[in-house]
XYZ file of C-alpha atoms in Angstrom:
581
model
C 145.187 -183.178 -78.680
C 144.784 -180.609 -81.426
C 143.275 -183.344 -83.787
C 140.209 -183.377 -81.436
C 139.428 -179.752 -82.312
C 136.686 -179.097 -84.829
C 137.716 -177.540 -88.117
C 136.173 -174.288 -89.289
C 134.586 -173.344 -85.809
C 134.963 -170.240 -83.937
C 136.484 -170.171 -80.382
C 133.726 -169.449 -77.881
C 135.386 -170.043 -74.544
C 139.122 -170.305 -73.730
C 140.915 -170.954 -70.345
C 144.699 -169.994 -70.494
C 146.817 -170.915 -67.572
C 143.992 -170.327 -65.264
C 143.977 -170.962 -61.558
C 141.533 -170.016 -58.786
C 141.793 -170.064 -54.944
C 138.593 -169.531 -52.782
C 139.312 -166.604 -50.186
C 138.675 -169.146 -47.527
C 141.153 -171.742 -48.548
C 144.919 -172.134 -48.487
C 145.236 -174.089 -51.704
C 143.810 -173.407 -55.084
C 140.642 -175.267 -56.224
C 141.658 -175.109 -59.952
C 145.178 -175.427 -61.117
C 146.610 -174.263 -64.412
C 143.445 -174.967 -66.527
C 143.971 -174.777 -70.214
C 140.785 -175.569 -72.352
C 139.259 -174.342 -75.571
C 135.623 -174.764 -76.337
C 134.339 -174.042 -80.020
C 131.025 -173.064 -81.186
C 128.638 -175.786 -81.759
C 130.404 -178.442 -79.574
C 128.993 -180.619 -76.872
C 131.333 -181.377 -74.049
C 130.988 -183.526 -71.056
C 133.156 -182.495 -67.963
C 133.674 -185.612 -65.761
C 135.483 -186.148 -62.606
C 134.919 -187.152 -58.914
C 133.245 -185.042 -56.427
C 135.384 -182.092 -55.324
C 137.667 -182.081 -58.292
C 136.688 -178.599 -59.312
C 133.818 -179.206 -61.920
C 131.261 -176.913 -60.443
C 133.916 -174.366 -59.748
C 135.028 -174.268 -63.323
C 131.216 -173.680 -64.221
C 131.126 -170.856 -61.774
C 134.077 -169.315 -63.424
C 132.323 -169.529 -66.857
C 128.849 -168.029 -65.658
C 130.420 -165.202 -63.431
C 129.434 -166.624 -60.081
C 133.185 -166.522 -59.641
C 134.298 -163.596 -59.002
C 130.990 -161.693 -58.678
C 129.476 -163.914 -55.903
C 132.261 -166.098 -54.607
C 135.570 -164.146 -54.094
C 139.026 -165.462 -54.520
C 142.502 -165.220 -56.087
C 142.585 -165.635 -59.822
C 145.615 -166.074 -62.060
C 145.510 -166.588 -65.808
C 142.656 -165.606 -68.059
C 139.305 -166.739 -69.401
C 137.833 -165.499 -72.540
C 134.373 -165.680 -73.439
C 133.051 -164.955 -77.116
C 136.456 -163.155 -77.707
C 136.163 -161.015 -74.604
C 138.205 -161.179 -71.311
C 135.516 -162.473 -68.938
C 137.091 -160.457 -65.979
C 136.163 -157.281 -67.888
C 132.343 -158.382 -68.254
C 129.846 -157.928 -65.518
C 127.464 -160.817 -64.583
C 124.597 -159.332 -66.739
C 126.896 -159.284 -69.797
C 127.905 -162.869 -69.116
C 124.406 -163.918 -68.834
C 123.595 -162.900 -72.252
C 126.320 -165.305 -73.637
C 126.181 -168.278 -71.009
C 123.132 -169.590 -69.164
C 123.268 -172.264 -66.359
C 120.643 -174.917 -65.641
C 121.269 -175.774 -61.846
C 121.264 -179.301 -60.337
C 118.836 -177.950 -57.703
C 116.090 -176.540 -60.122
C 113.960 -175.505 -57.178
C 116.802 -172.822 -56.331
C 116.390 -171.353 -59.809
C 112.722 -170.357 -59.912
C 111.608 -166.746 -59.465
C 108.271 -166.761 -61.062
C 104.861 -167.827 -59.618
C 104.060 -169.735 -62.878
C 106.157 -171.443 -65.366
C 105.466 -168.723 -67.903
C 106.583 -165.958 -65.525
C 109.718 -167.862 -64.822
C 110.593 -168.281 -68.461
C 109.728 -164.622 -69.147
C 112.030 -163.356 -66.244
C 114.863 -162.343 -68.426
C 112.735 -160.587 -71.089
C 110.999 -158.586 -68.187
C 114.497 -157.448 -67.129
C 115.162 -156.439 -70.621
C 111.945 -154.263 -70.883
C 110.789 -156.459 -73.969
C 107.137 -155.506 -75.080
C 104.271 -157.637 -73.656
C 103.479 -159.135 -77.250
C 107.020 -159.951 -77.910
C 107.410 -161.519 -74.482
C 104.389 -163.779 -74.952
C 105.638 -164.879 -78.332
C 109.172 -165.611 -77.303
C 108.074 -167.310 -74.032
C 105.770 -169.672 -75.991
C 108.479 -170.330 -78.521
C 111.056 -171.140 -75.787
C 108.503 -173.433 -73.956
C 107.743 -175.173 -77.173
C 111.372 -175.947 -77.637
C 111.264 -178.097 -74.493
C 107.653 -179.262 -75.057
C 106.389 -177.379 -72.078
C 103.963 -175.019 -73.996
C 100.845 -176.683 -72.349
C 102.186 -176.224 -68.791
C 102.786 -172.434 -68.778
C 99.985 -171.666 -66.287
C 101.299 -174.007 -63.825
C 103.447 -173.160 -60.619
C 106.877 -174.454 -61.139
C 106.537 -176.203 -57.565
C 103.500 -178.237 -58.968
C 105.694 -179.675 -61.755
C 107.649 -182.958 -61.861
C 111.408 -183.046 -61.649
C 111.847 -183.442 -65.311
C 109.333 -180.706 -66.049
C 110.947 -178.364 -63.651
C 114.311 -178.942 -65.555
C 112.582 -178.243 -68.880
C 111.212 -174.946 -67.597
C 114.702 -173.988 -66.278
C 116.131 -174.817 -69.564
C 113.294 -172.678 -71.424
C 114.295 -169.754 -69.063
C 117.768 -169.931 -70.475
C 116.672 -170.509 -74.320
C 114.470 -167.379 -74.281
C 117.465 -165.120 -73.954
C 119.115 -166.996 -77.051
C 122.482 -167.525 -75.324
C 125.280 -169.296 -77.115
C 126.517 -171.409 -74.395
C 124.400 -173.692 -72.240
C 125.904 -175.005 -68.941
C 124.315 -178.097 -67.244
C 125.496 -178.778 -63.651
C 124.563 -182.437 -63.021
C 121.171 -182.402 -64.797
C 120.488 -186.071 -64.287
C 121.052 -186.044 -60.430
C 117.505 -185.824 -59.267
C 115.607 -187.478 -62.184
C 114.260 -190.938 -62.571
C 115.940 -193.181 -65.117
C 113.298 -192.626 -67.891
C 113.076 -188.842 -67.352
C 117.010 -188.607 -67.262
C 117.032 -190.321 -70.661
C 114.601 -187.847 -71.977
C 116.657 -184.938 -70.567
C 119.749 -186.329 -72.403
C 117.699 -186.579 -75.648
C 116.197 -183.132 -75.148
C 119.677 -181.572 -74.628
C 120.933 -183.299 -77.608
C 117.982 -181.921 -79.614
C 118.728 -178.484 -78.719
C 122.382 -178.922 -79.632
C 121.640 -180.132 -83.127
C 118.563 -178.075 -83.937
C 119.635 -174.712 -82.273
C 123.406 -175.138 -82.939
C 124.016 -174.232 -79.079
C 127.422 -175.096 -77.499
C 126.745 -177.472 -74.600
C 128.794 -178.164 -71.415
C 127.628 -180.932 -69.274
C 128.783 -181.583 -65.795
C 127.698 -185.071 -64.815
C 128.753 -188.243 -62.800
C 126.575 -190.647 -64.724
C 128.809 -191.438 -67.790
C 126.751 -194.140 -69.282
C 123.549 -192.094 -69.094
C 125.073 -189.038 -70.771
C 126.526 -191.128 -73.479
C 122.955 -192.191 -74.523
C 123.608 -189.430 -76.937
C 126.981 -188.574 -78.521
C 129.329 -185.911 -77.077
C 132.358 -184.465 -79.012
C 134.860 -184.541 -76.228
C 135.077 -185.655 -72.662
C 137.128 -183.466 -70.242
C 138.266 -185.397 -67.194
C 139.193 -183.404 -64.120
C 141.062 -184.729 -60.901
C 142.102 -182.587 -57.866
C 141.417 -179.404 -59.474
C 143.452 -180.254 -62.806
C 142.359 -181.320 -66.223
C 144.087 -184.763 -66.549
C 142.793 -185.741 -70.021
C 140.614 -184.590 -72.896
C 139.385 -187.567 -75.074
C 136.842 -188.779 -77.583
C 134.395 -190.898 -75.660
C 135.624 -193.985 -77.690
C 139.260 -193.176 -76.616
C 138.277 -192.579 -72.958
C 136.475 -195.881 -72.629
C 139.564 -197.708 -74.200
C 142.004 -196.039 -71.619
C 142.550 -196.558 -67.794
C 141.511 -193.100 -66.947
C 138.124 -193.943 -65.428
C 139.677 -196.477 -63.211
C 142.532 -194.142 -62.056
C 140.136 -191.320 -61.202
C 137.486 -193.483 -59.564
C 134.718 -192.923 -62.090
C 132.212 -195.548 -62.831
C 132.631 -197.138 -66.405
C 129.362 -198.227 -68.227
C 128.158 -201.584 -66.976
C 128.302 -203.293 -70.277
C 131.950 -202.076 -70.646
C 132.599 -203.957 -67.252
C 130.750 -206.961 -68.507
C 132.894 -207.063 -71.639
C 136.139 -206.839 -69.620
C 135.056 -209.767 -67.365
C 134.577 -211.805 -70.548
C 138.136 -211.097 -71.379
C 137.789 -208.562 -74.157
C 140.150 -205.718 -74.567
C 138.178 -202.378 -75.196
C 139.455 -200.638 -78.265
C 138.337 -197.371 -80.044
C 137.375 -199.189 -83.265
C 134.791 -201.040 -81.315
C 132.578 -198.004 -80.966
C 132.466 -198.654 -77.117
C 130.699 -195.277 -76.395
C 127.076 -196.585 -76.873
C 125.644 -200.001 -76.526
C 123.743 -199.771 -79.793
C 126.952 -199.421 -81.873
C 129.447 -201.380 -80.050
C 131.224 -204.005 -82.041
C 132.721 -207.120 -80.270
C 133.167 -210.931 -80.559
C 130.007 -212.551 -79.203
C 132.027 -215.620 -78.445
C 133.680 -214.097 -75.527
C 130.388 -213.311 -73.745
C 128.812 -216.605 -74.765
C 131.799 -218.520 -73.133
C 131.912 -216.317 -69.955
C 128.131 -216.883 -69.476
C 128.383 -220.628 -69.890
C 131.202 -220.786 -67.274
C 129.187 -218.710 -64.783
C 125.880 -220.463 -65.028
C 125.540 -221.072 -61.319
C 122.013 -220.785 -59.817
C 121.279 -217.347 -58.519
C 120.399 -217.740 -54.748
C 117.492 -215.548 -53.641
C 117.733 -213.946 -50.188
C 115.405 -215.854 -47.612
C 115.120 -216.810 -43.936
C 115.402 -213.316 -42.468
C 113.023 -212.108 -39.657
C 110.870 -209.149 -40.682
C 112.092 -205.869 -39.467
C 109.623 -203.227 -41.029
C 106.117 -204.311 -42.051
C 104.093 -201.868 -43.993
C 100.401 -202.995 -44.398
C 97.620 -201.495 -46.765
C 99.014 -197.719 -46.611
C 96.624 -195.117 -47.963
C 97.459 -191.434 -48.117
C 96.254 -188.238 -49.613
C 97.546 -184.581 -48.855
C 93.965 -183.025 -48.838
C 90.540 -184.371 -48.151
C 89.348 -184.241 -51.629
C 92.803 -184.431 -53.286
C 94.029 -187.337 -55.370
C 95.209 -190.434 -53.524
C 98.932 -190.649 -53.484
C 99.482 -193.931 -51.886
C 97.015 -196.572 -52.904
C 97.080 -199.725 -50.448
C 100.918 -200.046 -50.388
C 102.062 -203.091 -48.549
C 105.532 -204.572 -48.488
C 108.226 -205.495 -45.677
C 111.969 -205.151 -45.160
C 113.664 -208.098 -43.268
C 116.131 -207.646 -40.534
C 119.648 -206.988 -42.076
C 118.441 -206.548 -45.547
C 119.280 -203.854 -47.887
C 116.194 -203.061 -50.194
C 115.439 -200.518 -52.839
C 112.337 -198.437 -53.360
C 112.130 -197.336 -56.958
C 109.778 -195.620 -59.287
C 109.305 -192.326 -61.374
C 109.271 -188.964 -59.797
C 105.707 -188.314 -58.078
C 105.133 -191.988 -57.681
C 104.886 -191.578 -53.858
C 108.307 -192.884 -52.625
C 109.194 -189.853 -50.398
C 105.628 -189.672 -49.139
C 105.850 -193.211 -48.109
C 109.110 -192.712 -46.229
C 107.564 -189.603 -44.370
C 104.528 -191.771 -43.368
C 106.839 -194.515 -41.937
C 108.777 -191.840 -39.888
C 105.616 -190.302 -38.744
C 106.096 -186.883 -40.403
C 102.768 -187.558 -42.188
C 99.840 -189.432 -40.898
C 98.247 -191.995 -43.259
C 94.621 -192.105 -43.895
C 94.654 -195.781 -43.469
C 97.143 -198.474 -42.883
C 99.669 -199.563 -40.207
C 103.309 -200.107 -39.663
C 105.099 -202.728 -37.494
C 108.840 -202.629 -36.507
C 109.949 -205.918 -35.102
C 106.596 -206.522 -34.197
C 105.792 -203.299 -32.465
C 103.014 -201.233 -33.764
C 104.561 -197.970 -34.926
C 101.221 -196.284 -35.105
C 101.296 -195.979 -31.270
C 104.748 -194.347 -31.302
C 105.580 -190.577 -31.591
C 107.975 -189.177 -34.162
C 110.740 -188.882 -31.508
C 110.131 -192.608 -30.420
C 110.262 -193.767 -34.040
C 113.492 -191.802 -34.673
C 115.247 -193.918 -32.043
C 114.619 -196.909 -34.292
C 114.402 -195.427 -37.869
C 116.700 -192.749 -39.195
C 115.746 -190.969 -42.326
C 118.173 -189.168 -44.584
C 116.361 -186.628 -46.725
C 116.898 -185.905 -50.476
C 117.498 -182.242 -50.146
C 120.563 -182.014 -47.794
C 119.768 -178.221 -46.953
C 116.657 -179.386 -45.146
C 118.599 -181.341 -42.698
C 121.625 -178.932 -42.111
C 121.476 -176.770 -38.827
C 125.032 -175.718 -38.084
C 127.428 -173.414 -39.893
C 130.420 -175.734 -39.380
C 130.903 -179.365 -40.759
C 132.106 -180.949 -37.572
C 129.502 -179.307 -35.326
C 126.753 -180.638 -37.777
C 127.801 -184.189 -37.422
C 128.585 -184.099 -33.581
C 125.293 -182.524 -32.763
C 123.429 -185.732 -32.405
C 125.974 -187.172 -30.025
C 126.127 -183.882 -27.895
C 122.417 -184.247 -27.533
C 122.704 -187.775 -26.228
C 125.408 -186.595 -23.807
C 128.399 -188.658 -25.198
C 131.867 -187.861 -23.843
C 134.017 -185.448 -25.660
C 136.504 -188.215 -26.707
C 133.555 -190.381 -28.017
C 132.125 -187.431 -30.070
C 135.593 -186.621 -31.431
C 136.245 -190.422 -32.408
C 132.898 -191.224 -33.831
C 132.571 -187.810 -35.616
C 136.116 -188.304 -37.232
C 135.173 -191.783 -38.261
C 131.933 -190.628 -39.878
C 133.824 -187.818 -41.733
C 136.418 -190.332 -43.098
C 133.825 -192.704 -44.225
C 131.838 -190.070 -46.107
C 135.085 -188.628 -47.666
C 134.715 -185.286 -45.585
C 137.588 -185.709 -42.925
C 139.831 -183.181 -45.126
C 137.034 -180.588 -44.910
C 136.231 -181.200 -41.192
C 136.972 -177.510 -40.180
C 135.426 -176.037 -43.198
C 132.022 -173.986 -43.059
C 129.103 -176.013 -44.550
C 128.412 -173.234 -47.227
C 131.892 -174.008 -48.777
C 130.560 -177.631 -49.777
C 129.044 -178.613 -53.101
C 125.508 -180.111 -53.295
C 126.938 -183.516 -53.392
C 129.390 -182.889 -50.388
C 126.310 -181.665 -48.427
C 124.607 -184.974 -49.318
C 127.642 -186.860 -47.700
C 127.367 -184.641 -44.679
C 123.706 -185.320 -43.922
C 124.509 -189.082 -44.199
C 127.488 -188.593 -41.747
C 125.283 -186.936 -39.249
C 123.077 -189.912 -39.346
C 125.360 -192.812 -39.331
C 127.374 -191.418 -36.462
C 124.314 -192.383 -34.208
C 124.265 -195.909 -35.603
C 120.495 -196.476 -35.843
C 119.150 -199.935 -36.505
C 117.093 -198.923 -39.619
C 117.923 -196.264 -42.108
C 115.861 -194.840 -45.064
C 117.994 -193.084 -47.455
C 116.136 -190.843 -49.948
C 118.418 -190.535 -52.962
C 121.678 -191.175 -51.124
C 123.849 -191.218 -54.392
C 122.365 -187.992 -56.129
C 125.405 -185.875 -56.707
C 127.836 -188.491 -55.618
C 130.902 -189.888 -57.620
C 131.448 -193.461 -57.851
C 134.430 -193.531 -55.364
C 132.606 -191.673 -52.510
C 129.460 -193.554 -52.788
C 131.013 -196.862 -53.072
C 133.039 -196.002 -49.759
C 129.933 -195.212 -47.574
C 127.746 -197.837 -49.299
C 130.476 -200.333 -48.213
C 130.492 -198.790 -44.760
C 126.712 -199.036 -44.405
C 126.762 -202.650 -45.640
C 129.543 -203.318 -43.108
C 127.144 -202.162 -40.325
C 124.466 -204.304 -42.062
C 126.455 -207.385 -41.868
C 127.975 -206.673 -38.403
C 125.208 -205.138 -36.505
C 122.122 -206.240 -38.393
C 121.500 -202.762 -39.816
C 118.477 -202.621 -42.276
C 118.582 -200.407 -45.282
C 115.821 -198.942 -47.413
C 117.255 -196.958 -50.432
C 114.988 -194.639 -52.175
C 116.812 -194.270 -55.542
C 116.932 -193.475 -59.203
C 120.263 -195.048 -59.412
C 119.707 -198.340 -61.252
C 123.359 -199.126 -60.946
C 123.214 -198.781 -57.093
C 120.106 -200.875 -56.973
C 121.684 -203.700 -58.960
C 124.949 -203.718 -57.162
C 123.984 -203.187 -53.516
C 120.453 -204.258 -52.873
C 118.974 -207.685 -52.791
C 115.197 -206.831 -53.352
C 113.466 -204.032 -55.093
C 109.934 -202.535 -54.284
C 108.540 -200.749 -57.465
C 105.858 -197.973 -56.975
C 103.966 -196.716 -59.918
C 101.231 -193.883 -59.422
C 100.951 -194.739 -55.623
C 100.730 -198.542 -56.108
C 103.356 -201.373 -55.495
C 103.677 -203.021 -58.891
C 106.577 -205.431 -58.226
C 108.472 -206.647 -55.374
C 111.381 -208.921 -56.521
C 115.067 -209.217 -57.121
C 116.593 -206.077 -58.803
C 117.772 -207.825 -61.991
C 114.299 -209.247 -62.528
C 112.861 -205.654 -62.282
C 115.416 -204.085 -64.828
C 114.831 -206.852 -67.338
C 111.056 -206.715 -67.413
C 109.653 -204.331 -70.135
C 106.267 -203.910 -68.569
C 107.529 -202.920 -65.040
C 110.373 -200.475 -66.410
C 107.720 -198.826 -68.568
C 105.153 -198.452 -65.937
C 107.596 -197.093 -63.348
C 109.515 -194.884 -65.701
C 112.652 -197.047 -65.160
C 115.302 -198.027 -67.742
C 116.392 -201.539 -68.667
C 120.054 -202.187 -67.822
C 122.613 -202.049 -70.623
C 123.618 -205.474 -69.425
C 120.373 -206.945 -70.804
C 120.778 -205.082 -74.001
C 124.338 -206.398 -74.218
C 123.084 -209.916 -73.782
C 120.365 -209.424 -76.535
C 122.999 -208.206 -78.755
C 125.240 -211.173 -78.196
C 122.152 -213.473 -78.704
C 122.416 -215.130 -75.300
C 119.623 -217.683 -74.717
C 118.902 -216.350 -71.255
C 119.567 -212.539 -71.249
C 117.614 -212.029 -67.841
C 119.714 -214.875 -66.225
C 122.864 -213.327 -67.668
C 122.171 -210.006 -65.788
C 121.566 -211.952 -62.616
C 124.801 -213.865 -63.079
C 126.867 -210.967 -63.822
C 125.520 -209.152 -60.576
C 126.239 -212.205 -58.564
C 129.840 -212.382 -59.989
C 130.573 -208.902 -59.763
C 129.426 -208.806 -56.010
C 131.624 -211.763 -55.097
C 134.541 -210.222 -57.034
C 134.252 -207.013 -54.986
C 134.036 -208.834 -51.763
C 137.170 -210.857 -52.627
C 139.057 -207.561 -53.474
C 137.905 -206.032 -50.341
C 139.174 -208.810 -48.200
C 142.393 -208.748 -49.919
C 142.766 -205.161 -48.987
């Protein structure tokens, strides 16, 4: 392990035999953590939901113990000082945090005010404040947006302003808590590039907590710290991690191109440079042979009755404002699992709110199994179409987890036995059963997402719209509840529309993709055809799948078809494994 450490670098952060137990819990969340971070390193902290990643970050930025109380053993040193002896203001001068939910981090009425907040607290002169604010905004390419309200910015722009608000204080350590969770693929790629640029040009030490391993590895990291069940189980260079079985053991998704090479019979080794698709070295023959053996025609889904039909939908938020939806038309078949994708601000969430009746369109109509939804109230629509919102905090009403899920059943006058049985089933499916007696506030953002999904699926509606269902979710948990939803899809004819930025999810679980760009529908076709089309991915801020890049690198004659064949093969294999279990 010591060979991983950089030579000639000063120790910036050190955990020594550190454990932490929240006051409300019987067992520690962190167990015997030993970790050294040196100045100038870029570290990825990886692990399934609930493994302690966010708690570890809170122990660095002072949230623990200053906001969240509990029992601490061991020691954390930051910049050579015992962190227990520093107040939260002193810590903030060394370590800055960019939260997953950027809206919860804004304090100013404009982007400039938000960036300058720390300088105002330090009583910096107005002239210096203006200079440093502009300089910090320039570092993240936001100097032309300083007069805008943070809430009028796109998701990627909000994140950049949050980063500028940290950089303006010239901290040594930058902490990113799931920075890609709410960003479209292209913006997420830009975020990874921006973080890398700050790391290289400013010499900052970077710690990134993230589920999306393949996306983070778009730019190099020095080490990957893998956590599970509150413990650090490995510290690897990326090439060594991808050559091990740690990802499989901990239920973390490996990059798609790595899975494809394994299917082709290749053993992944560090000398192959597996950490990035551009640099990977492999014997192309293996992929060519696999592709030739699996060249069955890809069967398109057809023959289903229409469930939801959206016709010529137009919408604008104010009478003279810009049109957000511009004649959108598409349909979802009975029993289909479809995806709705596009860049931040393309109109996806607005479209969902119009379907559910939360917003009234200027023009257009909706039909559900032939019934005109324009004639239905919000409550009547809710009996047919359920909506799981992107921000879980907007859906939660009760302080306790069990009560939150059981509320809908109680409203519908189910018996106590039925309520307990169905609530426990939903808790188990969404990975929340061990926390059934916890308060909601003790959950992470990702766990709250699972809670809102549990409160919907417990009612078993016939059509569910899920807005970013996998944001903040680890591979194991979202696979479990997606398999459950698809089970309802198969057994009860449940229809699903997933609004998502997760291209892996779109490829693996949906049969058709509707693509929005600037309020218009620019594509409606199979997912693999969307993610191998240069024009569509560019217009909708998507990102071509690494499977396509792998096929191009191997010189396959039909790289687009290869992606479709891989997805069909992978679905079939997962179905077989599930049947064996």
